[in-house]
């Protein structure tokens, strides 16, 4: 699924039947281990790895007049709004960690059954992250059974409208049913629609509780809605021009779903029946291919280099071929402002989360540095994931964080290169020759072989012929071996094989050294 703004791709969402998204799923799990030292527990929910439950996710998330804004927590269409979906470190509790947390050892015991909801997909070596603060997202409302207040999304700014919506919902919700949040899309919410959704979400929670009372953990109690339905529920409103679908079956499903939640939007749903692929027609395929290239071109000639690492993602800004016509400071400012806009877009597009460090081109003027930071923050404001950009550091870097609920597209759609082992680099021919030389000397020193054929990539064999033509003769003299070099296009660039003759036995593992 692709989301376009101003005819440019800004988000790409991928869901596959064999690797379905977990965020928003509700489980009855078993506490595997309680770790008071990091105020956390591990819960078995039936996934490959136990889920991580922090003490901050055991307590009620409301400590202010307003609960957390659900539309700041939107999870790319699958998981809607979750009370604890923030990006935190292994033992941190985000904003909530500043408050007094309960002692996890008092709250949980090993072997105890615990109702939890997934707020973060497994990423890398870590299992999923879960919260005990369950939330159920509807089109207009989010229901939080373990909270107590009625809140309104901060994105609805009109004070009178906020008060009106809050009073209407507070009047309709069942007594002592929990907490409710009115979502951004509910600006024109009617009493009838509100009552319908309250009844639906409350009934859903009662079903989950009934299942939990008879289920044997670990058990899935409620699966989050599909990617398509989740996006329509959370994003599709009268602010969206159109929704294009290239599958008749999916088109029918979307129309049926909209009949239930917002029939006025049906006319904006269009079935793409042309022969040309839907993604090709809107030039999305070309954009998708660029997602995995480190270099991103800027309109005036500058460029970004995006490099993901284990700890953080670094983004470097360069002027490239753009030299400007005026003074250097204005040239640099223009490039940095362009870069700020593109950085915000790329973070959404590549779904990059965690810590991000942006190295903008150095600027002398503090005012210009502030302009760049403000431009970045303005464009990050369009992002549905929570982001925070800090002031420009003394080294000219902007450090920021972005909520991460699943692996980035780079992690989820690519695998480590078997040739370079994930470095993106391979040894040069001269290095391969030196490694081969040390291996042959070891074979000669053991006096077990008399004849060896060495197979090399054609590029390495060519290097030997052109740059070190006496190599074999000298090595034969030193080792007492009869040597023959053969080029083999099936070999990797930085690989070589040693084969004992005449038997044809591969002895590479026996003698190869680093």
XYZ file of N, CA and C in Angstrom, residues 134-397:
792
model
N -4.285 -2.278 27.682
C -4.955 -2.652 26.431
C -5.767 -1.480 25.888
N -5.743 -1.301 24.558
C -6.591 -0.293 23.925
C -7.203 -0.872 22.651
N -8.442 -0.526 22.393
C -9.159 -1.005 21.207
C -9.525 0.208 20.359
N -8.994 0.249 19.133
C -9.216 1.419 18.276
C -10.419 1.223 17.378
N -11.275 2.233 17.342
C -12.371 2.280 16.398
C -12.127 3.420 15.424
N -13.104 3.684 14.602
C -12.978 4.761 13.616
C -12.890 6.135 14.298
N -13.744 6.368 15.284
C -13.830 7.682 15.921
C -13.308 7.690 17.353
N -13.282 6.526 17.980
C -12.920 6.459 19.399
C -11.877 5.381 19.646
N -11.140 5.550 20.724
C -10.260 4.493 21.212
C -10.720 4.162 22.628
N -10.920 2.882 22.866
C -11.398 2.436 24.175
C -10.241 1.831 24.961
N -10.029 2.316 26.197
C -8.970 1.790 27.059
C -9.613 1.280 28.350
N -9.869 -0.022 28.430
C -10.624 -0.580 29.563
C -10.008 -0.297 30.927
N -8.659 -0.134 30.991
C -8.015 0.031 32.290
C -7.714 1.491 32.623
N -8.244 2.420 31.815
C -8.101 3.843 32.109
C -9.428 4.337 32.683
N -9.561 5.681 32.869
C -10.797 6.141 33.504
C -11.383 7.416 32.911
N -10.611 8.187 32.143
C -11.095 9.491 31.683
C -11.564 9.455 30.226
N -12.301 10.491 29.844
C -12.647 10.705 28.435
C -11.753 11.832 27.942
N -10.927 11.554 26.926
C -10.002 12.545 26.386
C -10.309 12.850 24.931
N -9.669 13.900 24.416
C -9.864 14.310 23.021
C -8.491 14.463 22.373
N -8.367 14.012 21.124
C -7.102 14.155 20.401
C -6.650 15.613 20.398
N -5.364 15.832 20.642
C -4.821 17.197 20.657
C -4.878 17.849 19.287
N -5.069 17.035 18.250
C -5.122 17.606 16.902
C -6.463 18.283 16.621
N -7.439 18.071 17.490
C -8.671 18.868 17.424
C -8.424 20.079 18.327
N -8.176 21.234 17.725
C -7.673 22.379 18.492
C -8.770 23.304 19.011
N -9.942 23.317 18.380
C -11.014 24.220 18.805
C -11.525 23.829 20.199
N -11.382 24.761 21.157
C -11.701 24.449 22.551
C -13.184 24.108 22.754
N -14.058 24.872 22.110
C -15.500 24.618 22.262
C -15.873 23.246 21.694
N -15.266 22.934 20.534
C -15.552 21.646 19.901
C -15.052 20.489 20.775
N -13.883 20.668 21.388
C -13.323 19.638 22.275
C -14.282 19.379 23.439
N -14.746 20.475 24.036
C -15.637 20.345 25.199
C -16.957 19.669 24.794
N -17.486 20.056 23.622
C -18.749 19.497 23.137
C -18.625 17.983 22.902
N -17.524 17.583 22.236
C -17.303 16.155 21.947
C -17.123 15.364 23.240
N -16.346 15.937 24.154
C -16.091 15.242 25.424
C -17.402 15.022 26.194
N -18.238 16.064 26.254
C -19.508 15.953 26.992
C -20.429 14.915 26.350
N -20.455 14.920 25.000
C -21.328 13.986 24.295
C -20.923 12.534 24.569
N -19.617 12.256 24.461
C -19.142 10.878 24.657
C -19.271 10.466 26.118
N -18.933 11.383 27.050
C -19.013 11.062 28.480
C -20.435 10.663 28.878
N -21.409 11.281 28.230
C -22.827 11.006 28.523
C -23.237 9.611 28.021
N -22.560 9.136 26.946
C -22.984 7.882 26.294
C -22.256 6.635 26.797
N -21.058 6.813 27.343
C -20.280 5.614 27.702
C -20.865 4.944 28.945
N -20.799 3.595 28.996
C -21.321 2.888 30.179
C -20.551 3.312 31.428
N -21.229 3.329 32.556
C -20.615 3.756 33.810
C -19.482 2.802 34.196
N -18.369 3.392 34.647
C -17.184 2.619 35.082
C -16.682 1.649 34.009
N -16.843 2.015 32.739
C -16.418 1.107 31.652
C -14.931 1.245 31.347
N -14.309 2.375 31.756
C -12.895 2.587 31.446
C -12.677 3.948 30.812
N -11.589 4.088 30.066
C -11.250 5.358 29.433
C -11.579 5.365 27.951
N -11.886 6.557 27.432
C -12.236 6.697 26.019
C -11.510 7.916 25.467
N -11.016 7.810 24.237
C -10.372 8.952 23.588
C -11.063 9.208 22.254
N -11.359 10.480 21.995
C -12.007 10.873 20.740
C -10.910 11.195 19.731
N -10.920 10.544 18.589
C -9.853 10.669 17.597
C -10.032 11.900 16.707
N -8.966 12.266 16.029
C -8.957 13.450 15.164
C -10.065 13.415 14.121
N -10.297 12.246 13.536
C -11.276 12.112 12.455
C -12.709 12.350 12.946
N -12.883 12.432 14.285
C -14.225 12.533 14.866
C -14.699 13.976 15.035
N -14.112 14.920 14.305
C -14.478 16.337 14.457
C -15.982 16.555 14.287
N -16.602 15.814 13.351
C -18.043 15.981 13.101
C -18.837 14.786 13.612
N -18.378 14.209 14.690
C -19.007 12.998 15.233
C -20.444 13.291 15.692
N -21.344 12.390 15.300
C -22.735 12.526 15.733
C -22.984 11.599 16.917
N -24.062 11.874 17.640
C -24.391 11.054 18.808
C -24.680 9.613 18.404
N -25.331 9.452 17.255
C -25.678 8.100 16.777
C -24.421 7.287 16.462
N -23.482 7.910 15.695
C -22.229 7.217 15.345
C -21.426 6.897 16.595
N -21.425 7.838 17.524
C -20.680 7.650 18.768
C -21.248 6.476 19.563
N -22.581 6.438 19.688
C -23.226 5.350 20.456
C -22.949 4.002 19.809
N -23.014 3.954 18.466
C -22.775 2.711 17.726
C -21.359 2.197 18.000
N -20.383 3.117 17.961
C -18.992 2.678 18.146
C -18.693 2.309 19.595
N -19.268 3.048 20.533
C -19.074 2.713 21.955
C -19.591 1.304 22.224
N -20.804 1.014 21.727
C -21.392 -0.326 21.929
C -20.512 -1.404 21.305
N -20.022 -1.122 20.083
C -19.205 -2.109 19.361
C -17.903 -2.408 20.119
N -17.196 -1.356 20.563
C -15.905 -1.549 21.245
C -16.102 -2.183 22.621
N -17.162 -1.791 23.317
C -17.424 -2.346 24.651
C -17.763 -3.831 24.551
N -18.533 -4.177 23.513
C -18.895 -5.589 23.298
C -17.655 -6.403 22.929
N -16.775 -5.802 22.123
C -15.528 -6.484 21.744
C -14.695 -6.796 22.990
N -14.614 -5.845 23.915
C -13.841 -6.058 25.139
C -14.462 -7.169 25.995
N -15.793 -7.208 26.055
C -16.452 -8.265 26.833
C -16.145 -9.652 26.246
N -16.100 -9.713 24.889
C -15.752 -10.993 24.226
C -14.325 -11.404 24.573
N -13.397 -10.424 24.557
C -11.992 -10.713 24.880
C -11.883 -11.244 26.297
N -12.614 -10.633 27.235
C -12.564 -11.088 28.632
C -13.125 -12.500 28.773
N -14.202 -12.785 28.025
C -14.788 -14.145 28.076
C -13.782 -15.169 27.548
N -13.129 -14.825 26.443
C -12.115 -15.741 25.882
C -10.987 -15.960 26.876
N -10.544 -14.861 27.521
C -9.419 -14.937 28.452
C -9.750 -15.837 29.641
N -11.019 -15.838 30.063
C -11.386 -16.624 31.253
C -11.335 -18.122 30.995
N -11.473 -18.516 29.711
C -11.470 -19.956 29.414
C -10.231 -20.413 28.642
N -9.401 -19.454 28.187
C -8.232 -19.816 27.355
C -7.084 -20.331 28.215
N -6.256 -21.132 27.557
C -5.054 -21.641 28.231
C -3.850 -20.926 27.634
N -3.105 -20.147 28.435
C -1.994 -19.372 27.847
C -0.850 -20.271 27.388
N -0.076 -19.824 26.367
C -0.257 -18.587 25.603
C -1.371 -18.739 24.552
N -2.227 -17.715 24.459
C -3.353 -17.785 23.508
C -3.620 -16.412 22.912
N -3.911 -16.394 21.600
C -4.301 -15.155 20.919
C -5.786 -14.920 21.184
N -6.101 -13.756 21.764
C -7.496 -13.459 22.100
C -8.162 -12.578 21.053
N -7.398 -11.655 20.457
C -7.976 -10.719 19.487
C -6.900 -10.297 18.491
N -7.146 -10.527 17.230
C -6.182 -10.105 16.207
C -6.550 -8.710 15.718
N -5.538 -7.870 15.570
C -5.764 -6.521 15.042
C -6.299 -6.622 13.623
N -7.070 -5.631 13.222
C -7.681 -5.641 11.893
C -6.612 -5.636 10.797
N -6.980 -5.996 9.583
C -6.020 -6.088 8.475
C -5.419 -4.727 8.162
N -4.313 -4.737 7.423
C -3.637 -3.490 7.045
C -4.597 -2.552 6.319
N -5.357 -3.095 5.349
C -6.275 -2.254 4.560
C -7.328 -1.605 5.447
N -7.973 -2.403 6.283
C -9.015 -1.862 7.162
C -8.420 -0.875 8.157
N -7.236 -1.194 8.660
C -6.587 -0.320 9.636
C -6.290 1.051 9.053
N -5.801 1.064 7.805
C -5.494 2.341 7.144
C -6.778 3.134 6.898
N -7.832 2.445 6.452
C -9.097 3.135 6.192
C -9.658 3.698 7.507
N -9.602 2.893 8.548
C -10.109 3.322 9.858
C -9.350 4.547 10.385
N -8.013 4.515 10.263
C -7.187 5.542 10.897
C -6.920 6.759 10.017
N -6.936 6.584 8.676
C -6.474 7.668 7.810
C -7.490 8.177 6.800
N -8.357 7.300 6.328
C -9.226 7.675 5.206
C -10.336 8.599 5.697
N -10.285 9.846 5.257
C -11.292 10.838 5.651
C -11.547 11.748 4.464
N -12.347 12.814 4.674
C -12.618 13.720 3.559
C -11.400 14.565 3.184
N -10.300 14.412 3.942
C -9.058 15.113 3.582
C -8.247 14.313 2.553
N -8.670 13.077 2.288
C -7.990 12.222 1.307
C -8.765 12.294 -0.006
N -8.050 12.618 -1.097
C -8.714 12.798 -2.400
C -9.321 11.503 -2.920
N -8.527 10.425 -2.890
C -9.058 9.177 -3.442
C -8.302 7.971 -2.908
N -8.961 6.837 -2.980
C -8.367 5.557 -2.607
C -8.477 4.657 -3.825
N -7.344 4.299 -4.405
C -7.320 3.474 -5.622
C -6.963 2.040 -5.263
N -7.756 1.109 -5.779
C -7.551 -0.307 -5.477
C -7.486 -1.077 -6.797
N -6.525 -2.016 -6.933
C -6.409 -2.737 -8.207
C -6.964 -4.161 -8.132
N -7.642 -4.484 -7.038
C -8.231 -5.813 -6.892
C -9.741 -5.666 -6.677
N -10.506 -6.365 -7.506
C -11.966 -6.256 -7.410
C -12.459 -6.759 -6.057
N -11.862 -7.846 -5.581
C -12.282 -8.435 -4.311
C -12.013 -7.459 -3.153
N -10.826 -6.849 -3.177
C -10.461 -5.899 -2.130
C -11.318 -4.634 -2.223
N -11.623 -4.228 -3.459
C -12.471 -3.054 -3.672
C -13.844 -3.276 -3.033
N -14.399 -4.469 -3.239
C -15.707 -4.798 -2.647
C -15.634 -4.798 -1.126
N -14.528 -5.339 -0.593
C -14.345 -5.389 0.865
C -14.283 -3.969 1.445
N -13.546 -3.085 0.750
C -13.404 -1.697 1.203
C -14.763 -0.999 1.201
N -15.518 -1.185 0.125
C -16.840 -0.540 0.010
C -17.768 -1.029 1.121
N -17.766 -2.342 1.364
C -18.625 -2.905 2.420
C -18.245 -2.340 3.786
N -16.935 -2.217 4.030
C -16.451 -1.689 5.312
C -16.862 -0.220 5.479
N -16.759 0.560 4.382
C -17.121 1.974 4.450
C -18.625 2.167 4.657
N -19.411 1.228 4.157
C -20.864 1.310 4.379
C -21.179 1.287 5.878
N -20.349 0.573 6.626
C -20.560 0.473 8.077
C -20.060 1.713 8.811
N -18.901 2.256 8.364
C -18.274 3.308 9.181
C -18.424 4.732 8.630
N -18.483 4.905 7.298
C -18.584 6.256 6.735
C -19.006 6.182 5.265
N -20.309 5.994 5.001
C -20.781 5.804 3.614
C -20.464 6.981 2.683
N -20.306 8.196 3.238
C -20.031 9.366 2.397
C -18.711 9.259 1.642
N -17.826 8.393 2.113
C -16.496 8.288 1.493
C -16.454 7.299 0.332
N -17.525 6.531 0.131
C -17.503 5.468 -0.884
C -17.191 6.021 -2.271
N -17.700 7.213 -2.582
C -17.469 7.774 -3.921
C -15.994 8.106 -4.177
N -15.206 8.171 -3.130
C -13.769 8.439 -3.311
C -12.968 7.157 -3.571
N -13.592 6.008 -3.459
C -12.917 4.727 -3.703
C -13.070 4.359 -5.169
N -11.960 4.128 -5.849
C -12.009 3.827 -7.286
C -11.285 2.512 -7.570
N -11.872 1.719 -8.449
C -11.245 0.469 -8.867
C -10.357 0.748 -10.078
N -9.077 0.394 -9.982
C -8.138 0.586 -11.083
C -8.234 -0.649 -11.994
N -8.808 -0.455 -13.186
C -9.029 -1.601 -14.079
C -8.153 -1.535 -15.331
N -7.300 -0.527 -15.431
C -6.442 -0.382 -16.624
C -5.432 -1.512 -16.698
N -4.908 -1.742 -17.911
C -3.919 -2.818 -18.103
C -2.622 -2.519 -17.377
N -2.203 -1.245 -17.430
C -0.946 -0.860 -16.768
C -1.086 -1.041 -15.258
N -0.009 -1.499 -14.624
C -0.008 -1.703 -13.177
C -0.314 -0.390 -12.457
N -1.059 -0.490 -11.365
C -1.421 0.697 -10.582
C -0.169 1.432 -10.088
N 0.802 0.685 -9.592
C 2.037 1.302 -9.081
C 2.855 1.919 -10.208
N 2.821 1.297 -11.405
C 3.556 1.858 -12.545
C 2.916 3.167 -13.006
N 1.601 3.190 -13.001
C 0.898 4.373 -13.488
C 1.221 5.614 -12.659
N 1.461 5.406 -11.370
C 1.774 6.543 -10.495
C 3.271 6.616 -10.176
N 4.070 5.883 -10.950
C 5.533 5.904 -10.841
C 6.016 5.531 -9.432
N 5.301 4.612 -8.808
C 5.661 4.205 -7.445
C 6.775 3.170 -7.461
N 6.769 2.268 -8.473
C 7.797 1.229 -8.535
C 9.203 1.827 -8.550
N 9.387 2.895 -9.334
C 10.705 3.539 -9.416
C 11.119 4.087 -8.055
N 10.144 4.665 -7.333
C 10.426 5.201 -6.000
C 10.785 4.081 -5.027
N 10.092 2.947 -5.137
C 10.351 1.821 -4.238
C 11.781 1.311 -4.416
N 12.239 1.248 -5.675
C 13.610 0.776 -5.931
C 14.643 1.698 -5.282
N 14.335 3.001 -5.250
C 15.282 3.967 -4.668
C 15.370 3.857 -3.147
N 14.371 3.207 -2.539
C 14.316 3.118 -1.078
C 15.526 2.436 -0.462
N 16.176 1.591 -1.230
C 17.247 0.773 -0.670
C 18.629 1.268 -1.104
N 18.663 2.433 -1.735
C 19.934 3.035 -2.156
C 20.324 4.074 -1.111
N 21.563 4.057 -0.612
C 21.953 5.016 0.428
C 21.857 6.474 -0.028
N 22.123 6.722 -1.320
C 22.182 8.103 -1.805
C 20.806 8.583 -2.271
N 20.397 9.748 -1.763
C 19.109 10.355 -2.146
C 19.399 11.731 -2.728
N 18.999 11.948 -3.987
C 19.282 13.229 -4.656
C 18.307 14.312 -4.188
N 18.826 15.525 -4.048
C 17.999 16.688 -3.718
C 17.730 17.487 -4.989
N 16.639 18.246 -5.062
C 16.245 18.912 -6.316
C 17.311 19.803 -6.945
N 18.091 20.539 -6.139
C 19.042 21.488 -6.747
C 20.437 20.905 -6.970
N 20.638 19.619 -6.662
C 21.944 19.018 -6.943
C 22.675 18.473 -5.738
N 22.228 18.841 -4.525
C 22.817 18.244 -3.328
C 22.314 16.813 -3.159
N 22.783 16.146 -2.105
C 22.314 14.767 -1.877
C 22.480 14.377 -0.412
N 21.733 13.339 -0.012
C 21.841 12.741 1.324
C 22.487 11.374 1.195
N 23.207 10.961 2.229
C 23.665 9.570 2.342
C 23.064 9.012 3.624
N 22.227 7.984 3.490
C 21.537 7.388 4.641
C 22.171 6.039 4.957
N 22.707 5.913 6.180
C 23.404 4.680 6.567
C 22.815 4.122 7.868
N 22.068 3.003 7.793
C 21.563 2.393 9.028
C 22.675 1.603 9.719
N 22.763 1.696 11.048
C 23.689 0.868 11.824
C 22.898 0.237 12.959
N 23.566 -0.603 13.743
C 22.889 -1.277 14.859
C 22.377 -0.266 15.883
N 23.185 0.766 16.173
C 22.843 1.697 17.252
C 21.948 2.845 16.790
N 22.167 3.323 15.566
C 21.427 4.501 15.095
C 21.487 4.566 13.575
N 20.742 5.513 13.012
C 20.822 5.766 11.568
C 21.489 7.119 11.375
N 22.540 7.153 10.555
C 23.213 8.428 10.296
C 22.808 8.937 8.910
N 22.587 10.246 8.826
C 22.232 10.880 7.549
C 23.188 12.042 7.328
N 23.917 11.989 6.222
C 24.901 13.022 5.901
C 24.359 13.880 4.761
N 24.509 15.200 4.879
C 24.021 16.129 3.849
C 25.217 16.708 3.103
N 25.164 16.700 1.767
C 26.251 17.229 0.940
C 25.691 18.171 -0.121
N 26.493 19.183 -0.485
C 26.029 20.133 -1.516
C 26.095 19.528 -2.905
N 26.963 18.520 -3.101
C 27.075 17.894 -4.424
C 27.470 18.896 -5.489
N 26.731 18.869 -6.594
C 27.093 19.749 -7.709
C 26.482 21.142 -7.566
N 25.687 21.370 -6.492
C 25.055 22.689 -6.330
C 26.058 23.651 -5.686
N 26.458 24.669 -6.415
C 27.441 25.638 -5.890
C 26.835 27.012 -5.671
N 25.622 27.232 -6.147
C 24.944 28.507 -5.930
C 25.554 29.649 -6.723
N 24.913 30.817 -6.636
C 25.405 31.979 -7.372
C 25.784 33.113 -6.422
N 25.318 33.011 -5.161
C 25.597 34.089 -4.217
C 26.662 33.624 -3.229
N 26.565 34.127 -1.990
C 27.584 33.778 -0.999
C 27.397 32.338 -0.525
N 28.473 31.718 -0.018
C 28.422 30.303 0.382
C 27.354 30.014 1.438
N 27.142 30.952 2.391
C 26.187 30.698 3.467
C 24.771 30.499 2.925
N 24.373 31.301 1.917
C 23.008 31.145 1.367
C 22.900 29.854 0.572
N 23.999 29.457 -0.103
C 24.021 28.174 -0.826
C 23.817 27.021 0.152
N 24.562 27.086 1.256
C 24.482 26.023 2.267
C 23.094 25.995 2.905
N 22.541 27.197 3.204
C 21.212 27.263 3.813
C 20.167 26.624 2.900
N 20.230 26.956 1.601
C 19.248 26.402 0.655
C 19.343 24.877 0.605
N 20.578 24.356 0.549
C 20.764 22.896 0.517
C 20.246 22.261 1.801
N 20.554 22.881 2.948
C 20.120 22.319 4.234
C 18.602 22.331 4.390
N 17.949 23.389 3.900
C 16.483 23.442 3.982
C 15.852 22.353 3.119
N 16.406 22.175 1.909
C 15.943 21.075 1.032
C 16.149 19.727 1.716
N 17.336 19.595 2.328
C 17.679 18.336 2.999
C 16.729 18.068 4.162
N 16.373 19.099 4.926
C 15.468 18.930 6.072
C 14.124 18.362 5.616
N 13.608 18.899 4.493
C 12.325 18.410 3.965
C 12.444 16.951 3.531
N 13.565 16.647 2.851
C 13.743 15.288 2.325
C 14.028 14.284 3.447
N 14.750 14.707 4.487
C 15.015 13.822 5.625
C 13.691 13.392 6.257
N 12.792 14.356 6.492
C 11.490 14.036 7.095
C 10.723 13.044 6.227
N 10.779 13.230 4.909
C 10.077 12.324 3.984
C 10.706 10.933 3.999
N 12.031 10.878 3.956
C 12.713 9.582 3.907
C 12.502 8.765 5.180
N 12.418 9.438 6.326
C 12.184 8.705 7.581
C 10.835 7.999 7.536
N 9.824 8.696 7.005
C 8.495 8.079 6.864
C 8.526 6.976 5.817
N 9.157 7.287 4.699
C 9.154 6.384 3.555
C 9.880 5.076 3.866
N 11.024 5.184 4.513
C 11.821 3.986 4.836
C 11.411 3.381 6.181
N 10.501 4.060 6.890
C 10.041 3.634 8.219
C 11.222 3.435 9.163
N 12.088 4.454 9.212
C 13.278 4.387 10.065
C 12.893 4.834 11.467
N 13.236 4.040 12.472
C 12.917 4.382 13.856
C 14.147 4.391 14.733
N 13.955 4.766 15.992
C 15.060 4.794 16.945
C 15.793 6.125 16.910
N 17.094 6.076 17.126
C 17.915 7.289 17.159
C 18.408 7.602 15.754
N 18.270 8.857 15.359
C 18.723 9.306 14.032
C 19.607 10.533 14.236
N 20.762 10.552 13.589
C 21.658 11.711 13.672
C 21.833 12.267 12.267
N 21.521 13.569 12.092
C 21.617 14.209 10.779
C 22.783 15.207 10.818
N 23.725 15.004 9.908
C 24.888 15.904 9.813
C 24.636 16.882 8.675
N 24.012 18.023 9.015
C 23.788 19.059 8.012
C 25.115 19.752 7.703
N 25.172 20.470 6.589
C 26.388 21.212 6.237
C 26.550 22.347 7.249
N 27.772 22.551 7.734
C 28.032 23.557 8.776
C 27.588 24.939 8.341
N 26.909 25.632 9.264
C 26.465 27.012 9.008
C 27.002 27.912 10.115
N 27.459 29.095 9.733
C 28.009 30.019 10.723
C 26.909 30.729 11.486
N 25.818 31.059 10.825
C 24.754 31.863 11.443
C 23.839 31.001 12.308
N 23.670 31.414 13.561
C 22.762 30.691 14.460
C 21.328 30.760 13.936
N 20.983 31.940 13.365
C 19.634 32.107 12.809
C 19.352 31.098 11.716
N 20.353 30.836 10.855
C 20.182 29.851 9.780
C 20.041 28.438 10.341
N 20.813 28.141 11.393
C 20.705 26.810 12.021
C 19.297 26.600 12.579
N 18.757 27.667 13.186
C 17.396 27.581 13.738
C 16.356 27.401 12.632
N 16.589 28.063 11.470
C 15.667 27.924 10.333
C 15.607 26.464 9.866
N 16.775 25.836 9.787
C 16.848 24.438 9.327
C 16.133 23.516 10.323
N 16.373 23.750 11.620
C 15.725 22.931 12.644
C 14.208 23.094 12.584
N 13.758 24.333 12.402
C 12.325 24.595 12.323
C 11.704 23.933 11.086
N 12.434 23.978 9.952
C 11.943 23.338 8.721
C 11.803 21.833 8.924
N 12.800 21.236 9.588
C 12.756 19.800 9.859
C 11.561 19.467 10.748
N 11.378 20.241 11.817
C 10.269 19.972 12.747
C 8.909 20.154 12.067
N 8.809 21.151 11.205
C 7.545 21.390 10.496
C 7.161 20.183 9.656
N 8.130 19.634 8.911
C 7.830 18.493 8.024
C 7.693 17.191 8.809
N 8.357 17.104 9.965
C 8.149 15.926 10.811
C 6.732 15.928 11.386
N 6.112 17.104 11.416
C 4.750 17.219 11.931
C 3.742 16.427 11.114
N 4.090 16.096 9.860
C 3.180 15.293 9.020
C 3.264 13.804 9.341
N 4.283 13.446 10.105
C 4.553 12.034 10.384
C 3.586 11.515 11.442
N 3.031 10.326 11.199
C 2.102 9.747 12.171
C 2.833 9.090 13.335
N 4.111 8.744 13.144
C 4.902 8.211 14.253
C 5.404 9.392 15.086
N 5.544 9.197 16.395
C 6.042 10.275 17.244
C 7.504 10.543 16.950
N 7.857 11.818 16.778
C 9.242 12.191 16.508
C 9.633 13.332 17.440
N 10.938 13.441 17.683
C 11.437 14.554 18.479
C 12.810 14.933 17.950
N 12.959 16.183 17.483
C 14.250 16.668 16.976
C 14.813 17.667 17.981
N 16.063 17.438 18.409
C 16.697 18.294 19.401
C 17.471 19.417 18.710
N 17.910 20.396 19.487
C 18.625 21.552 18.932
C 19.926 21.106 18.269
N 20.458 21.967 17.396
C 21.716 21.673 16.702
C 22.834 21.607 17.734
N 23.608 20.502 17.728
C 24.679 20.327 18.715
C 25.897 21.169 18.358
N 26.894 21.177 19.246
C 28.122 21.946 19.008
C 28.864 21.447 17.776
N 28.648 20.186 17.430
C 29.312 19.630 16.241
C 28.485 19.856 14.978
N 27.368 20.581 15.102
C 26.535 20.853 13.923
C 25.602 19.719 13.568
N 25.371 18.811 14.520
C 24.499 17.657 14.262
C 23.119 17.907 14.856
